[in-house]
Amino acid sequence: MANRKSGRPRKSIWSSTGPTPRLLFGAFAIAAIGLLGLTPKTLFGLSIAWPYAALWGAVGWGRVGMSLRPMVLLIAFGLIQDISFNAPLGCFVIVNLVVYGFSAWIAGMFDVMNEPLVAVIAPVLQFISGFLVLWLMASALEDHAVRATPLFAAFLTTGVIYAACHRLFDLGRAPGESVGQAT
């Protein structure tokens, strides 16, 4: 789409938005999905696998590297998840931060924005690592291997929805970083 007068492509509102509003919008989306997750999740008697929305932020926000504000939000979301899932305090905080760190590490190792194969495989590996950590922690706390089927269903739901809306969690650059500064 080009601007009629100048012939230049128009910038979308999202592309001209800085990292802080993007971070806040992503946090709002995670909170909204989290609040909806507190309602009954059955449809015609079938249980619906609900996504772990905080992992969307962990994967997407980590693509620009380590930053304090996303980590604070992920800790807050993790504590809320711990309380709402009756998990020991800190379990989901650990999962969120492990995935965030893994995402930041992959972003530092590869150019995830310009490599199509890495841009697809990296989030899949990050979600797998998050759900693996979650399953290992749940199994350790229960003293036996917990059923992986519900986690696998949530993993698929989380991944499919992230694939559809991953741009909502793209900060463009680290919060507080000036335009043109290397990430």
PDB file of C-alpha atoms in Angstrom:
ATOM      1  CA  MET A   1       0.000   0.000   0.000  1.00  0.00           C
ATOM      2  CA  ALA A   2       1.578   3.268  -1.044  1.00  0.00           C
ATOM      3  CA  ASN A   3       0.866   6.801   0.011  1.00  0.00           C
ATOM      4  CA  ARG A   4      -0.735   8.518  -3.020  1.00  0.00           C
ATOM      5  CA  LYS A   5       1.112  11.822  -2.685  1.00  0.00           C
ATOM      6  CA  SER A   6       4.641  10.638  -1.976  1.00  0.00           C
ATOM      7  CA  GLY A   7       4.651   7.147  -3.495  1.00  0.00           C
ATOM      8  CA  ARG A   8       6.236   5.748  -0.305  1.00  0.00           C
ATOM      9  CA  PRO A   9       4.763   2.776   1.537  1.00  0.00           C
ATOM     10  CA  ARG A  10       2.609   3.750   4.509  1.00  0.00           C
ATOM     11  CA  LYS A  11       3.731   2.686   7.942  1.00  0.00           C
ATOM     12  CA  SER A  12       1.168   0.863  10.016  1.00  0.00           C
ATOM     13  CA  ILE A  13       0.304   2.140  13.455  1.00  0.00           C
ATOM     14  CA  TRP A  14       1.900  -0.961  14.995  1.00  0.00           C
ATOM     15  CA  SER A  15       5.208  -0.515  13.162  1.00  0.00           C
ATOM     16  CA  SER A  16       5.465   3.114  14.283  1.00  0.00           C
ATOM     17  CA  THR A  17       4.669   2.213  17.915  1.00  0.00           C
ATOM     18  CA  GLY A  18       7.556   2.016  20.369  1.00  0.00           C
ATOM     19  CA  PRO A  19       8.430  -0.977  22.542  1.00  0.00           C
ATOM     20  CA  THR A  20       6.707   0.227  25.734  1.00  0.00           C
ATOM     21  CA  PRO A  21       3.192   0.470  24.242  1.00  0.00           C
ATOM     22  CA  ARG A  22       3.793  -2.875  22.499  1.00  0.00           C
ATOM     23  CA  LEU A  23       4.839  -4.413  25.807  1.00  0.00           C
ATOM     24  CA  LEU A  24       1.762  -3.011  27.557  1.00  0.00           C
ATOM     25  CA  PHE A  25      -0.564  -4.178  24.777  1.00  0.00           C
ATOM     26  CA  GLY A  26       0.937  -7.679  24.907  1.00  0.00           C
ATOM     27  CA  ALA A  27       0.595  -7.718  28.690  1.00  0.00           C
ATOM     28  CA  PHE A  28      -3.053  -6.685  28.358  1.00  0.00           C
ATOM     29  CA  ALA A  29      -3.656  -9.516  25.856  1.00  0.00           C
ATOM     30  CA  ILE A  30      -2.029 -12.037  28.216  1.00  0.00           C
ATOM     31  CA  ALA A  31      -4.076 -10.751  31.167  1.00  0.00           C
ATOM     32  CA  ALA A  32      -7.319 -10.891  29.155  1.00  0.00           C
ATOM     33  CA  ILE A  33      -6.697 -14.481  28.041  1.00  0.00           C
ATOM     34  CA  GLY A  34      -5.681 -15.374  31.595  1.00  0.00           C
ATOM     35  CA  LEU A  35      -8.885 -13.928  33.025  1.00  0.00           C
ATOM     36  CA  LEU A  36     -10.964 -15.780  30.432  1.00  0.00           C
ATOM     37  CA  GLY A  37      -9.117 -18.931  31.466  1.00  0.00           C
ATOM     38  CA  LEU A  38     -10.598 -18.629  34.955  1.00  0.00           C
ATOM     39  CA  THR A  39     -14.064 -19.284  33.537  1.00  0.00           C
ATOM     40  CA  PRO A  40     -15.347 -22.824  32.827  1.00  0.00           C
ATOM     41  CA  LYS A  41     -13.613 -24.203  29.748  1.00  0.00           C
ATOM     42  CA  THR A  42     -16.054 -26.763  28.400  1.00  0.00           C
ATOM     43  CA  LEU A  43     -17.951 -26.766  25.130  1.00  0.00           C
ATOM     44  CA  PHE A  44     -20.745 -29.304  24.658  1.00  0.00           C
ATOM     45  CA  GLY A  45     -19.309 -31.357  27.504  1.00  0.00           C
ATOM     46  CA  LEU A  46     -15.775 -31.429  26.056  1.00  0.00           C
ATOM     47  CA  SER A  47     -12.919 -29.828  27.939  1.00  0.00           C
ATOM     48  CA  ILE A  48     -11.096 -27.097  26.004  1.00  0.00           C
ATOM     49  CA  ALA A  49      -7.304 -26.950  26.251  1.00  0.00           C
ATOM     50  CA  TRP A  50      -6.541 -23.408  27.397  1.00  0.00           C
ATOM     51  CA  PRO A  51      -3.294 -21.751  26.274  1.00  0.00           C
ATOM     52  CA  TYR A  52      -0.564 -20.670  28.657  1.00  0.00           C
ATOM     53  CA  ALA A  53      -0.648 -17.072  27.453  1.00  0.00           C
ATOM     54  CA  ALA A  54       2.324 -15.895  29.523  1.00  0.00           C
ATOM     55  CA  LEU A  55       4.532 -18.100  27.338  1.00  0.00           C
ATOM     56  CA  TRP A  56       3.554 -15.969  24.342  1.00  0.00           C
ATOM     57  CA  GLY A  57       5.152 -13.023  26.062  1.00  0.00           C
ATOM     58  CA  ALA A  58       8.176 -15.066  27.098  1.00  0.00           C
ATOM     59  CA  VAL A  59       8.814 -16.208  23.529  1.00  0.00           C
ATOM     60  CA  GLY A  60       7.964 -12.944  21.785  1.00  0.00           C
ATOM     61  CA  TRP A  61       9.523 -10.505  24.222  1.00  0.00           C
ATOM     62  CA  GLY A  62      12.725 -12.532  24.443  1.00  0.00           C
ATOM     63  CA  ARG A  63      13.354 -12.016  20.724  1.00  0.00           C
ATOM     64  CA  VAL A  64      14.862  -8.582  21.429  1.00  0.00           C
ATOM     65  CA  GLY A  65      17.153  -9.799  24.191  1.00  0.00           C
ATOM     66  CA  MET A  66      17.078  -9.534  27.960  1.00  0.00           C
ATOM     67  CA  SER A  67      15.215  -6.614  29.479  1.00  0.00           C
ATOM     68  CA  LEU A  68      13.963  -5.922  32.987  1.00  0.00           C
ATOM     69  CA  ARG A  69      10.387  -4.846  32.231  1.00  0.00           C
ATOM     70  CA  PRO A  70       9.363  -8.037  30.394  1.00  0.00           C
ATOM     71  CA  MET A  71      10.957 -10.100  33.170  1.00  0.00           C
ATOM     72  CA  VAL A  72       8.973  -8.221  35.832  1.00  0.00           C
ATOM     73  CA  LEU A  73       5.755  -8.824  33.891  1.00  0.00           C
ATOM     74  CA  LEU A  74       6.591 -12.512  33.425  1.00  0.00           C
ATOM     75  CA  ILE A  75       7.267 -12.855  37.164  1.00  0.00           C
ATOM     76  CA  ALA A  76       3.924 -11.198  37.944  1.00  0.00           C
ATOM     77  CA  PHE A  77       2.087 -13.421  35.460  1.00  0.00           C
ATOM     78  CA  GLY A  78       3.891 -16.465  36.870  1.00  0.00           C
ATOM     79  CA  LEU A  79       2.804 -15.647  40.419  1.00  0.00           C
ATOM     80  CA  ILE A  80      -0.777 -15.183  39.233  1.00  0.00           C
ATOM     81  CA  GLN A  81      -0.590 -18.540  37.425  1.00  0.00           C
ATOM     82  CA  ASP A  82       0.802 -20.185  40.567  1.00  0.00           C
ATOM     83  CA  ILE A  83      -2.122 -18.896  42.612  1.00  0.00           C
ATOM     84  CA  SER A  84      -4.816 -19.682  40.018  1.00  0.00           C
ATOM     85  CA  PHE A  85      -3.484 -23.212  39.332  1.00  0.00           C
ATOM     86  CA  ASN A  86      -2.796 -23.949  43.032  1.00  0.00           C
ATOM     87  CA  ALA A  87       0.846 -24.592  42.177  1.00  0.00           C
ATOM     88  CA  PRO A  88       3.697 -23.984  44.604  1.00  0.00           C
ATOM     89  CA  LEU A  89       4.790 -20.357  44.458  1.00  0.00           C
ATOM     90  CA  GLY A  90       7.489 -19.866  41.889  1.00  0.00           C
ATOM     91  CA  CYS A  91       6.752 -22.795  39.555  1.00  0.00           C
ATOM     92  CA  PHE A  92       5.294 -20.772  36.711  1.00  0.00           C
ATOM     93  CA  VAL A  93       7.725 -17.946  37.402  1.00  0.00           C
ATOM     94  CA  ILE A  94      10.542 -20.410  36.689  1.00  0.00           C
ATOM     95  CA  VAL A  95       8.836 -21.728  33.541  1.00  0.00           C
ATOM     96  CA  ASN A  96       8.214 -18.214  32.194  1.00  0.00           C
ATOM     97  CA  LEU A  97      11.760 -17.044  32.900  1.00  0.00           C
ATOM     98  CA  VAL A  98      13.370 -20.203  31.476  1.00  0.00           C
ATOM     99  CA  VAL A  99      11.469 -19.738  28.218  1.00  0.00           C
ATOM    100  CA  TYR A 100      12.250 -16.003  28.185  1.00  0.00           C
ATOM    101  CA  GLY A 101      15.952 -16.672  28.723  1.00  0.00           C
ATOM    102  CA  PHE A 102      15.957 -19.381  26.058  1.00  0.00           C
ATOM    103  CA  SER A 103      14.221 -17.012  23.637  1.00  0.00           C
ATOM    104  CA  ALA A 104      16.747 -14.246  24.345  1.00  0.00           C
ATOM    105  CA  TRP A 105      19.624 -16.716  23.934  1.00  0.00           C
ATOM    106  CA  ILE A 106      18.332 -17.938  20.551  1.00  0.00           C
ATOM    107  CA  ALA A 107      17.775 -14.341  19.432  1.00  0.00           C
ATOM    108  CA  GLY A 108      21.374 -13.567  20.354  1.00  0.00           C
ATOM    109  CA  MET A 109      22.688 -16.609  18.501  1.00  0.00           C
ATOM    110  CA  PHE A 110      20.601 -16.301  15.329  1.00  0.00           C
ATOM    111  CA  ASP A 111      18.872 -13.533  13.414  1.00  0.00           C
ATOM    112  CA  VAL A 112      15.374 -14.761  14.216  1.00  0.00           C
ATOM    113  CA  MET A 113      13.688 -11.874  12.456  1.00  0.00           C
ATOM    114  CA  ASN A 114      15.212 -12.551   9.022  1.00  0.00           C
ATOM    115  CA  GLU A 115      15.719 -16.315   8.974  1.00  0.00           C
ATOM    116  CA  PRO A 116      12.363 -17.961   8.145  1.00  0.00           C
ATOM    117  CA  LEU A 117      13.386 -21.442   9.273  1.00  0.00           C
ATOM    118  CA  VAL A 118      14.771 -20.200  12.594  1.00  0.00           C
ATOM    119  CA  ALA A 119      11.724 -17.925  13.067  1.00  0.00           C
ATOM    120  CA  VAL A 120       9.485 -21.019  12.907  1.00  0.00           C
ATOM    121  CA  ILE A 121      11.647 -23.606  14.668  1.00  0.00           C
ATOM    122  CA  ALA A 122      12.810 -21.339  17.521  1.00  0.00           C
ATOM    123  CA  PRO A 123       9.324 -20.702  19.010  1.00  0.00           C
ATOM    124  CA  VAL A 124       8.480 -24.410  18.697  1.00  0.00           C
ATOM    125  CA  LEU A 125      11.633 -25.347  20.624  1.00  0.00           C
ATOM    126  CA  GLN A 126      10.946 -22.632  23.193  1.00  0.00           C
ATOM    127  CA  PHE A 127       7.387 -23.849  23.802  1.00  0.00           C
ATOM    128  CA  ILE A 128       8.642 -27.436  24.033  1.00  0.00           C
ATOM    129  CA  SER A 129      11.241 -26.384  26.606  1.00  0.00           C
ATOM    130  CA  GLY A 130       8.612 -24.521  28.646  1.00  0.00           C
ATOM    131  CA  PHE A 131       6.191 -27.419  28.709  1.00  0.00           C
ATOM    132  CA  LEU A 132       9.007 -29.886  29.406  1.00  0.00           C
ATOM    133  CA  VAL A 133      10.130 -27.806  32.413  1.00  0.00           C
ATOM    134  CA  LEU A 134       6.503 -27.594  33.555  1.00  0.00           C
ATOM    135  CA  TRP A 135       6.006 -31.355  33.208  1.00  0.00           C
ATOM    136  CA  LEU A 136       9.283 -32.112  35.014  1.00  0.00           C
ATOM    137  CA  MET A 137       8.382 -29.785  37.890  1.00  0.00           C
ATOM    138  CA  ALA A 138       4.861 -31.207  38.180  1.00  0.00           C
ATOM    139  CA  SER A 139       6.194 -34.765  38.098  1.00  0.00           C
ATOM    140  CA  ALA A 140       8.844 -33.989  40.729  1.00  0.00           C
ATOM    141  CA  LEU A 141       6.262 -32.388  43.014  1.00  0.00           C
ATOM    142  CA  GLU A 142       3.839 -35.313  42.619  1.00  0.00           C
ATOM    143  CA  ASP A 143       6.574 -37.978  43.045  1.00  0.00           C
ATOM    144  CA  HIS A 144       5.412 -39.712  39.857  1.00  0.00           C
ATOM    145  CA  ALA A 145       5.171 -38.889  36.170  1.00  0.00           C
ATOM    146  CA  VAL A 146       2.029 -36.830  35.655  1.00  0.00           C
ATOM    147  CA  ARG A 147      -0.126 -37.305  32.589  1.00  0.00           C
ATOM    148  CA  ALA A 148       1.339 -35.413  29.656  1.00  0.00           C
ATOM    149  CA  THR A 149      -1.840 -35.394  27.539  1.00  0.00           C
ATOM    150  CA  PRO A 150      -3.395 -32.253  29.088  1.00  0.00           C
ATOM    151  CA  LEU A 151      -0.059 -30.446  28.842  1.00  0.00           C
ATOM    152  CA  PHE A 152       0.369 -31.538  25.237  1.00  0.00           C
ATOM    153  CA  ALA A 153      -3.103 -30.220  24.375  1.00  0.00           C
ATOM    154  CA  ALA A 154      -2.293 -26.888  26.059  1.00  0.00           C
ATOM    155  CA  PHE A 155       1.064 -26.861  24.224  1.00  0.00           C
ATOM    156  CA  LEU A 156      -0.691 -27.236  20.863  1.00  0.00           C
ATOM    157  CA  THR A 157      -3.254 -24.552  21.689  1.00  0.00           C
ATOM    158  CA  THR A 158      -0.549 -22.184  22.921  1.00  0.00           C
ATOM    159  CA  GLY A 159       1.586 -22.733  19.835  1.00  0.00           C
ATOM    160  CA  VAL A 160      -1.220 -22.427  17.280  1.00  0.00           C
ATOM    161  CA  ILE A 161      -2.543 -19.197  18.779  1.00  0.00           C
ATOM    162  CA  TYR A 162       0.984 -17.773  19.031  1.00  0.00           C
ATOM    163  CA  ALA A 163       1.569 -18.577  15.359  1.00  0.00           C
ATOM    164  CA  ALA A 164      -1.541 -16.565  14.492  1.00  0.00           C
ATOM    165  CA  CYS A 165      -0.805 -13.536  16.692  1.00  0.00           C
ATOM    166  CA  HIS A 166       2.979 -13.538  17.235  1.00  0.00           C
ATOM    167  CA  ARG A 167       3.301  -9.936  16.004  1.00  0.00           C
ATOM    168  CA  LEU A 168       1.441  -8.742  19.119  1.00  0.00           C
ATOM    169  CA  PHE A 169       4.471  -9.793  21.179  1.00  0.00           C
ATOM    170  CA  ASP A 170       7.147  -8.324  18.912  1.00  0.00           C
ATOM    171  CA  LEU A 171       8.724  -5.407  20.744  1.00  0.00           C
ATOM    172  CA  GLY A 172      10.784  -4.336  17.750  1.00  0.00           C
ATOM    173  CA  ARG A 173      13.594  -3.387  20.115  1.00  0.00           C
ATOM    174  CA  ALA A 174      14.255  -3.688  23.807  1.00  0.00           C
ATOM    175  CA  PRO A 175      12.219  -1.330  26.034  1.00  0.00           C
ATOM    176  CA  GLY A 176      14.266   1.729  26.897  1.00  0.00           C
ATOM    177  CA  GLU A 177      16.562   1.183  23.924  1.00  0.00           C
ATOM    178  CA  SER A 178      16.837   4.127  21.545  1.00  0.00           C
ATOM    179  CA  VAL A 179      16.129   3.777  17.844  1.00  0.00           C
ATOM    180  CA  GLY A 180      19.160   2.597  15.913  1.00  0.00           C
ATOM    181  CA  GLN A 181      20.872   1.084  18.962  1.00  0.00           C
ATOM    182  CA  ALA A 182      22.060  -2.489  18.440  1.00  0.00           C
ATOM    183  CA  THR A 183      20.210  -5.221  20.305  1.00  0.00           C
TER     184      THR A 183
END
